[in-house]
Structures are given as structure tokens and as C-alpha cells.
Coordinates of C-alpha atoms and ligand atoms in Angstrom, one line a residue:
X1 CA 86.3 131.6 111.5
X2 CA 86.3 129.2 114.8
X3 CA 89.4 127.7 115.2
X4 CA 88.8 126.4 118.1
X5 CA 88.9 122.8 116.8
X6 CA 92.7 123.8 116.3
X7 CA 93.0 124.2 119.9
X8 CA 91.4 120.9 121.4
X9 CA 93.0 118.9 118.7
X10 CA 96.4 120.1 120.1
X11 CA 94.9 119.4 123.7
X12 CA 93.7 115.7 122.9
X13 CA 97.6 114.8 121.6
X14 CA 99.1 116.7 124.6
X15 CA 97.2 113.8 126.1
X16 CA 98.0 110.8 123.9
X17 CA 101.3 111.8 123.9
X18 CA 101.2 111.5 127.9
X19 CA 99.2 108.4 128.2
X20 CA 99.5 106.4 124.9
X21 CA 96.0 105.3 123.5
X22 CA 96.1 102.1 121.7
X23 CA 93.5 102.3 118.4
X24 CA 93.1 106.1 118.8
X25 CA 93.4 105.9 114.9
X26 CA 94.6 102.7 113.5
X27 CA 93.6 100.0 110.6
X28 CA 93.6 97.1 109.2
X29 CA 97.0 98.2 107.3
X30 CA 99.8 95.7 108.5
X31 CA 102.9 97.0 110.2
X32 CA 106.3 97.2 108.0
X33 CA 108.3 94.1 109.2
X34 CA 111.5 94.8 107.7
X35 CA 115.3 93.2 108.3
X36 CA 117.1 94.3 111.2
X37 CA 114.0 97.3 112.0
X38 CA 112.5 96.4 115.9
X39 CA 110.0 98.9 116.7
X40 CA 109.7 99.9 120.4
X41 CA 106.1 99.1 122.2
X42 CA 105.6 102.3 123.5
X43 CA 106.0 103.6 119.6
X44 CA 103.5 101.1 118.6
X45 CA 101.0 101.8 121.2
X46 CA 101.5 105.3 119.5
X47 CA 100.3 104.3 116.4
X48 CA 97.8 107.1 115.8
X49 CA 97.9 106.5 111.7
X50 CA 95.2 105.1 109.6
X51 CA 97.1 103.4 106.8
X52 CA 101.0 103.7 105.5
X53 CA 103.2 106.6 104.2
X54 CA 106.1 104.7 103.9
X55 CA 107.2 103.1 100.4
X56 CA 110.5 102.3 99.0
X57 CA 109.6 103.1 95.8
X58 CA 109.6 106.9 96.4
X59 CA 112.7 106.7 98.8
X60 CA 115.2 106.2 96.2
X61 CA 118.5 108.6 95.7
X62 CA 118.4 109.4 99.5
X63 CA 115.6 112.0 99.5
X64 CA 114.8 114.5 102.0
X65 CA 112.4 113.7 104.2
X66 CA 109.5 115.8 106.0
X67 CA 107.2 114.4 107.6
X68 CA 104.2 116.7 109.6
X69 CA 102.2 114.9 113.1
X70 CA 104.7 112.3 114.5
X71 CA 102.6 110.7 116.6
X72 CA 104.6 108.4 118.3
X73 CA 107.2 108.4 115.8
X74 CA 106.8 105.3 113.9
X75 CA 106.9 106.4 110.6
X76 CA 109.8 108.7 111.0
X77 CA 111.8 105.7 112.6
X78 CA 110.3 103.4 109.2
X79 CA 111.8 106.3 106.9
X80 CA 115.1 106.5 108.6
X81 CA 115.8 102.8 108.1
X82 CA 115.7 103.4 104.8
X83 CA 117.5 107.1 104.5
X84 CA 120.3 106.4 107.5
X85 CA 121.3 110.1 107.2
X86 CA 121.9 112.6 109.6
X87 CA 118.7 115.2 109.7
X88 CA 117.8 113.2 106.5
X89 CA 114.2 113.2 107.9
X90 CA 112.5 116.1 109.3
X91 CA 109.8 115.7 111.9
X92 CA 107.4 118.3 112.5
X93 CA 104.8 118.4 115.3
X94 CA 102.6 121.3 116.9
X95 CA 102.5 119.4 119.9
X96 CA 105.5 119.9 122.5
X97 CA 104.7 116.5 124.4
X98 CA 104.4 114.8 121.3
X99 CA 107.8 115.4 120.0
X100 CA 109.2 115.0 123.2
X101 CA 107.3 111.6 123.8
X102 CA 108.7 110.7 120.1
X103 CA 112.2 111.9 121.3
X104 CA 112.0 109.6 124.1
X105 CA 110.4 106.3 121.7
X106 CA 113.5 107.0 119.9
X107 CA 116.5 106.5 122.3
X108 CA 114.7 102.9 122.9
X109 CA 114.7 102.7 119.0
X110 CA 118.6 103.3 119.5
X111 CA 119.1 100.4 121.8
X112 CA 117.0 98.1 120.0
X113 CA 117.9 99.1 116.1
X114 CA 121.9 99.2 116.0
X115 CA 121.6 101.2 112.1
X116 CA 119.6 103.3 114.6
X117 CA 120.9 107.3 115.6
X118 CA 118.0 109.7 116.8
X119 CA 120.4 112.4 114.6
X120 CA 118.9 110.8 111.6
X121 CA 115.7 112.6 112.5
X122 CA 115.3 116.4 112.6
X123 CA 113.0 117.4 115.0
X124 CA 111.4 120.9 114.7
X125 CA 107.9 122.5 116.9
X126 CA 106.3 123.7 114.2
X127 CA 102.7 124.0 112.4
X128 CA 101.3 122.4 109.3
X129 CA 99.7 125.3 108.3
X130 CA 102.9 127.6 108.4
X131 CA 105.8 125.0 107.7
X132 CA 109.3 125.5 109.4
X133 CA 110.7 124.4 106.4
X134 CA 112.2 126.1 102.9
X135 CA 110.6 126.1 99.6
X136 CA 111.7 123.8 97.2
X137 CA 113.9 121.5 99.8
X138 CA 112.1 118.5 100.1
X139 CA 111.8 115.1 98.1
X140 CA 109.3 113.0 99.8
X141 CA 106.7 115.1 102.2
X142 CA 104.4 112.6 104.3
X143 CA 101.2 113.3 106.7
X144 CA 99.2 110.0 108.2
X145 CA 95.6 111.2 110.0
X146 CA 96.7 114.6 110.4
X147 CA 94.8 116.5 107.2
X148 CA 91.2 114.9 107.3
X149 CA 90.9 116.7 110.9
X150 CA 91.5 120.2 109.0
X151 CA 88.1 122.1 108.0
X152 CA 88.1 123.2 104.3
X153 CA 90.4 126.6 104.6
X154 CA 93.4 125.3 106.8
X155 CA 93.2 121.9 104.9
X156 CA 93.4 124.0 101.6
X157 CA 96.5 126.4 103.8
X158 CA 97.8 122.6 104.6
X159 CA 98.1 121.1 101.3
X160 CA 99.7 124.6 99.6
X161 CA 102.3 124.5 102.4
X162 CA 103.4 120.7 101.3
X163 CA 103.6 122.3 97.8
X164 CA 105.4 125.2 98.3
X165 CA 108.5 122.9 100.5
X166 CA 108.4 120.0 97.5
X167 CA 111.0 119.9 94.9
X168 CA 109.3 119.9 91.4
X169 CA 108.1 116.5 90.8
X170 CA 108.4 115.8 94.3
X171 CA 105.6 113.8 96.1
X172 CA 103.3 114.2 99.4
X173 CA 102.0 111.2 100.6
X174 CA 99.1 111.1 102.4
X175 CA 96.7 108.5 104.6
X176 CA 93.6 109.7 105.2
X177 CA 90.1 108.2 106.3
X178 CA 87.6 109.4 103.5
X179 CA 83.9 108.8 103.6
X180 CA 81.3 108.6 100.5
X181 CA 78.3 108.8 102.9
X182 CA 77.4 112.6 103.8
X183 CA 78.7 113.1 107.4
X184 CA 75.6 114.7 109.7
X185 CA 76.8 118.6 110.2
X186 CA 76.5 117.8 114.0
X187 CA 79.0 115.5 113.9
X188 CA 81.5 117.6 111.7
X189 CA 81.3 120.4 114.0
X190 CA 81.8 117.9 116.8
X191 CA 85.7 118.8 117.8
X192 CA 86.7 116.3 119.7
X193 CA 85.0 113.2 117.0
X194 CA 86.9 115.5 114.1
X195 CA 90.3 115.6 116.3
X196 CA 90.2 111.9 117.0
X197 CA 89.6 111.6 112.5
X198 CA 86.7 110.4 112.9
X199 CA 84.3 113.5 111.5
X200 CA 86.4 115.3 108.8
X201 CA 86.4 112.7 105.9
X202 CA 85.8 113.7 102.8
X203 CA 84.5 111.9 99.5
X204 CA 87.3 110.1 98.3
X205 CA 86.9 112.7 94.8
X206 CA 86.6 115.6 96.8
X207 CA 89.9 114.6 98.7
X208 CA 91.7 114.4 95.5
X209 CA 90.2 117.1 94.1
X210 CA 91.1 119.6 96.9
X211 CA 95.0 118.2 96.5
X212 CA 94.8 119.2 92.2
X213 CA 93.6 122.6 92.9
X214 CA 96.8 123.1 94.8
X215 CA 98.8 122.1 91.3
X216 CA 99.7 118.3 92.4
X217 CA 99.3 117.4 88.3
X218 CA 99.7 113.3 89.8
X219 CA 97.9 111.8 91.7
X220 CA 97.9 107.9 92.5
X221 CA 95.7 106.5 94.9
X222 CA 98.0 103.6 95.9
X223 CA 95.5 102.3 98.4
X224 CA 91.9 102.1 100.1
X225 CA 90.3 99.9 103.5
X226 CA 88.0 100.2 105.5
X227 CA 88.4 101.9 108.6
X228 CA 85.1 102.3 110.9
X229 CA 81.2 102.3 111.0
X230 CA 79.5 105.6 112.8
X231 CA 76.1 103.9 113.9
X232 CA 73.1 105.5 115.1
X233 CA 72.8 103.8 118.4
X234 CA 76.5 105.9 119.7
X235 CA 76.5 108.8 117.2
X236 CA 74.2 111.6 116.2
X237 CA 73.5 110.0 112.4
X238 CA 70.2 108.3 111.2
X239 CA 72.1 105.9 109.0
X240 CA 74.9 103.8 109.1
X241 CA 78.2 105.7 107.9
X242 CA 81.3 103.8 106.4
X243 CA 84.3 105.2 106.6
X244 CA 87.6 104.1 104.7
X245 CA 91.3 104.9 104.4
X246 CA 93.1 105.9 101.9
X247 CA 96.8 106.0 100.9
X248 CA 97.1 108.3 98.5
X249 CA 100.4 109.9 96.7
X250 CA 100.3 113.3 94.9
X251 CA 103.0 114.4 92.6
X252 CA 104.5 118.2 91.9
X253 CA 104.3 117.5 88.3
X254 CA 103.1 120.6 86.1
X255 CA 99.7 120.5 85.5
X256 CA 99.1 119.0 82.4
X257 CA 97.1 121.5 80.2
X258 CA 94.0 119.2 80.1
X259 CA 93.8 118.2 83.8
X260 CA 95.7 116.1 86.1
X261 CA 96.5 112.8 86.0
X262 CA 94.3 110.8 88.5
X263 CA 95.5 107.0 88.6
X264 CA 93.0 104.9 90.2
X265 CA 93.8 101.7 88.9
X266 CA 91.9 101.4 86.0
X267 CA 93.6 99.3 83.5
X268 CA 93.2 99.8 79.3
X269 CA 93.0 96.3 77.4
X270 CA 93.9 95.9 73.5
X271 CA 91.9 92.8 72.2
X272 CA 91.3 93.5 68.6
X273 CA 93.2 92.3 65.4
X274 CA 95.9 95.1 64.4
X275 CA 99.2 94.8 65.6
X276 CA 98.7 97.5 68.4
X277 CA 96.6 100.0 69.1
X278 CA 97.6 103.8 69.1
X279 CA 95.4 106.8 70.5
X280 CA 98.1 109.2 69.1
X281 CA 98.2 111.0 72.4
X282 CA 100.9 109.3 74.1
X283 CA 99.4 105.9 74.8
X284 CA 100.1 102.5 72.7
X285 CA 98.0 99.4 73.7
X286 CA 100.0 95.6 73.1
X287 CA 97.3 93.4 72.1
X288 CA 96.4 91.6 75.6
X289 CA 98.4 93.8 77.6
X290 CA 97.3 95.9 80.3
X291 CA 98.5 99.0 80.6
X292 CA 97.4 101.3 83.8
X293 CA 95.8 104.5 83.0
X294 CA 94.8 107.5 84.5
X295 CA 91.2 107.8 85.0
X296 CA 91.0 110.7 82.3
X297 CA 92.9 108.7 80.1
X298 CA 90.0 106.1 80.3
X299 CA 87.7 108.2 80.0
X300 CA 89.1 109.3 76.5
X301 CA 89.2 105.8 75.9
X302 CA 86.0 104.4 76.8
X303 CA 84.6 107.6 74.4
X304 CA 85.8 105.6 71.0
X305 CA 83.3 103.2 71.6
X306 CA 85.4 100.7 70.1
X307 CA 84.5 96.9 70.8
X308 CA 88.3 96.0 70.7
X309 CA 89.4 97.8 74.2
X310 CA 88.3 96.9 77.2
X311 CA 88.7 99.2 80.4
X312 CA 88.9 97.9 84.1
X313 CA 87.6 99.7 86.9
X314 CA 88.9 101.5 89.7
X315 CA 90.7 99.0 92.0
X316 CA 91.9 101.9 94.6
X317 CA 95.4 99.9 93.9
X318 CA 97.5 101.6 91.8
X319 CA 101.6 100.9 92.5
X320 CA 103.3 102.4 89.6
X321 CA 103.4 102.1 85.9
X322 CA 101.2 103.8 83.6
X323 CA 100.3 105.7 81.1
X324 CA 101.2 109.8 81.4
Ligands
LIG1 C1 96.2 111.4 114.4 S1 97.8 111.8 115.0 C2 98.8 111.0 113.8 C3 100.2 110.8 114.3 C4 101.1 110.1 113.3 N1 101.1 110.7 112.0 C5 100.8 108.6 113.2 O1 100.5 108.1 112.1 O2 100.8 107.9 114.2 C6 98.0 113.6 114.6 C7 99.3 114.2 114.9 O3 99.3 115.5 114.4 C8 99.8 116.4 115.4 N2 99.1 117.7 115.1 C9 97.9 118.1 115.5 N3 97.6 119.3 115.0 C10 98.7 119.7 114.3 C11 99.1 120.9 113.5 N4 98.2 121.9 113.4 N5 100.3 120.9 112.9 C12 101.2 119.9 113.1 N6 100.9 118.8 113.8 C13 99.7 118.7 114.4 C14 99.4 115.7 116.7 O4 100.2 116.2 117.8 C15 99.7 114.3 116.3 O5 101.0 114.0 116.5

């Protein structure tokens, strides 16, 4: 197999690590503003993500942190605030300039955040294809823009080194651009477009779906944007393509024996006349209540063909709750 992609990937963040690039990446997703956190402008000029990793719901019970591509180190500063433990976060980067341009974004974190100490974050050269980290020894396992440049095998390689450092029922949370429209082959084997995440987006169901064959039995897909338009008139495509980003969380849960939960944000709605409604399978509708569901869950669901439950569709927002 080529991996020469591999190679000038690494080459075009040696660069952006030198000479920050402002909307290498980037999206409409707002940046955390939080109490007391003041993000260095260097760090922000680094921004090479395409959406958010970072949510206090799954940073409860001081979790250990890993988080693979550091960019400028943004994120990693965003989960320290919240962890505020030495090595509590783990940064891992194939890059040497990257970690040490992140190094250097934070010591100005340091004098601008006084919670701040650059001990909070671990900082280790390593690979996301062979992880410099143990099995089972992480909580909460993040990648932002990194995984969508990975053709099929190493993202495959990627996603079953994330499982194999999670705790069970740990969670990997992921930002990805993903793409419904199918992307030219020219442009997928152009290395510098798929580096800069432009090329590598998957279908949004083929994303997920390469994440369950790993054994993530959750999924949530907590968000979804749009990201950016390859036209014909500056790329090699005949049609417009629209590409999105995705936030998406996946859970080490077992795999439940009929197939993995999949929450997209479809809702379930009781409207008939009996007190409640159970399917005997774990899932009791309130009359005028939603409750979320998972999409398989729905689908079981929708097959009563009952005129008394009514079942949203996919909002791409899903925050918690639910129904496995
Ligand atoms: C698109 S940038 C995203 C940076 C950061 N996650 C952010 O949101 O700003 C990709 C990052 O992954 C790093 N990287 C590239 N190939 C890698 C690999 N094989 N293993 C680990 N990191 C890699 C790059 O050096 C860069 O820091």
C-alpha cells in the first residue's frame, strides 16, 4: 500500500506548526468561552479542528485524558481547565514541531490562565496508528480532523488503537468532516487536499459504521455543520460537493447482541389513550413525552405501524438521555 500520504501529511504540519495557518481546518463551531480560561492567539491561529471534542458531560470523576493531533494545543489547554491534574491529559502528536510549537502556546497559556501548569499535560511523540499509551488506561480519548485524512486500513488501525487504550465504557470523541456526495477518486488520492481534510470524508453512515466494527456498541452523534463546498471551477469534480462536520461520540459499551446503539436524535412520541406505552424490550413511552432513541430502536418502532407513536427524525443533535 502507498503510504505516502502518511509522509506529506506529517510534512504539511511540520509547516503549520512553523508558520500558523489561520482556517487550515476550522468551522462554524464557536469557541469554548469559559470563566477564568484566556486562550493564547498564537493557539487560536492554530486552530486546525473542524468542530468540538470537548464536553463536560463526559469529563466527570476526573478522567484520564488522551488526546491524538494537538494542533496548536487548544483542546488539550480546554480539557485541562476542566481536569487541573498533573499528566491528567495526554497529548500525542507525530509531528516534533507540533508538540513543540504546542509546548511553547502553553507557557503563554501559564501566564495568562493562573489555574494554568503546562504539567497538567503529558506530552508524548508518538503515532495514532501505534499508540504510546496502555490498554485499558484511558477515560475520555479525543481526535479533531485527524482521522478523515486516514485511507480505509490505517483509519480502521486508528480507531482499534483508541479501543484497545479505553477503559470499558469509556468514550472516543471524534470531529470529523463527512461528505454524502461521492468524492472524485482524483481528488481522494490527491495528498496534499486529503492532509489539509478536505478529500477523505466519508458518508456520515459509513463513518459510524467503520467505528461499530471496531466494538464501540454507542454511538451518539452529538453534532453536524457545514463545513465547505468543493466546486468545479478550483477542484477536479463535475458537481458541487458539500461537505459537513460532525461531532460524534462512540462508547466502549459491549456490543449489544442485536447491533449497536446509533443515537441520531430521533425522538419516540406516545400519543394514544392507555396509560403508557411498553415495547417490552426495555423502552416505556409517557403519553406526550419524548423519549430519545436510538435509530434501531426506531426502527423497531416505526415497524408496529401503530397510529398512536409518532417518531422524529434525525436532528444530528443528540446530548444525552435515551433509550438503551
Ligand atoms: C488537522 S490537524 C488537527 C489539530 C488539532 N486536533 C486541532 O483540532 O486543532 C492534525 C494534527 O494531527 C497530527 N498528525 C498528523 N498525522 C498524525 C499521525 N499519524 N499520528 C498522530 N498525529 C498526527 C498533525 O501534526 C496535527 O497536529
Amino acid at each position: 500500500m502507498n503510504n505516502g500520504y502518511l509522509e506529506t501529511t506529517k510534512n504539511i504540519y511540520k509547516d503549520a506548526a512553523e508558520n500558523p495557518q489561520v482556517g487550515l481546518c476550522c468551522t462554524t463551531t464557536p469557541i469554548w468561552q469559559l470563566p477564568d480560561l484566556q486562550i493564547p492567539t498564537r493557539m487560536l491561529e492554530m486552530n486546525y479542528g473542524c468542530g468540538s471534542t470537548v464536553n463536560p458531560r463526559d469529563l466527570v470523576n476526573n478522567p484520564k485524558i488522551l488526546y491524538v493531533g494537538v494542533g496548536g494545543g487548544m483542546e488539550l489547554l480546554q480539557f485541562a481547565y476542566f481536569n487541573r491534574q498533573n499528566a491528567g491529559v495526554i497529548g500525542v502528536d507525530v509531528v516534533d514541531e507540533m508538540l513543540e510549537a504546542s509546548r511553547k502556546n502553553f507557557l503563554a497559556a501559564e501566564s495568562l490562565n493562573p489555574w494554568f501548569n503546562s504539567r497538567f499535560i503529558d506530552m508524548r511523540t508518538g503515532d495514532a496508528l501505534h499508540l504510546p499509551v496502555d490498554d485499558n488506561s484511558i477515560d475520555v480519548a479525543a481526535q479533531n480532523c485527524l482521522f478523515n485524512i486516514f485511507k480505509e486500513d490505517d483509519l480502521k488501525q486508528a480507531l482499534k488503537e483508541m479501543y484497545r487504550v479505553l477503559k470499558p465504557h469509556g468514550r472516543l470523541v471524534l470531529s470529523d468532516p463527512t461528505c454524502e456526495t461521492k468524492m472524485p477518486e482524483s481528488l481522494k488520492q490527491d495528498e496534499r487536499l486529503r492532509a489539509l481534510c478536505l478529500s477523505g470524508a466519508l458518508p456520515l453512515n459509513d463513518y459510524v459504521k467503520m467505528i461499530t466494527d471496531i466494538g464501540f456498541g454507542t454511538i451518539e452523534i452529538r453534532a453536524k455543520r457545514p463545513y465547505r463546498i468543493l466546486d468545479p471551477k478550483h477542484y477536479d469534480t463535475k458537481e458541487l460537493i458539500f461537505i459537513e462536520s460532525v461531532e460524534v461520540c462512540a462508547i466502549k459499551d459491549p456490543m449489544p447482541s442485536d447491533g449497536p446503539c446509533v443515537f441520531t436524535g430521533k425522538t419516540a412520541i406516545y400519543y394514544g389513550d392507555n396509560e403508557y406505552f411498553d415495547d417490552n424490550n426495555g423502552h416505556v413511552l409517557m403519553p406526550n413525552q419524548p423519549l430519545s432513541v436510538c435509530d434501531k430502536t426506531a426502527g423497531n418502532l416505526s415497524a408496529l405501524n401503530r397510529d398512536d407513536i409518532f417518531i422524529s427524525e434525525s436532528t444530528y443533535f443528540y446530548d444525552g438521555g435515551g433509550c438503551c
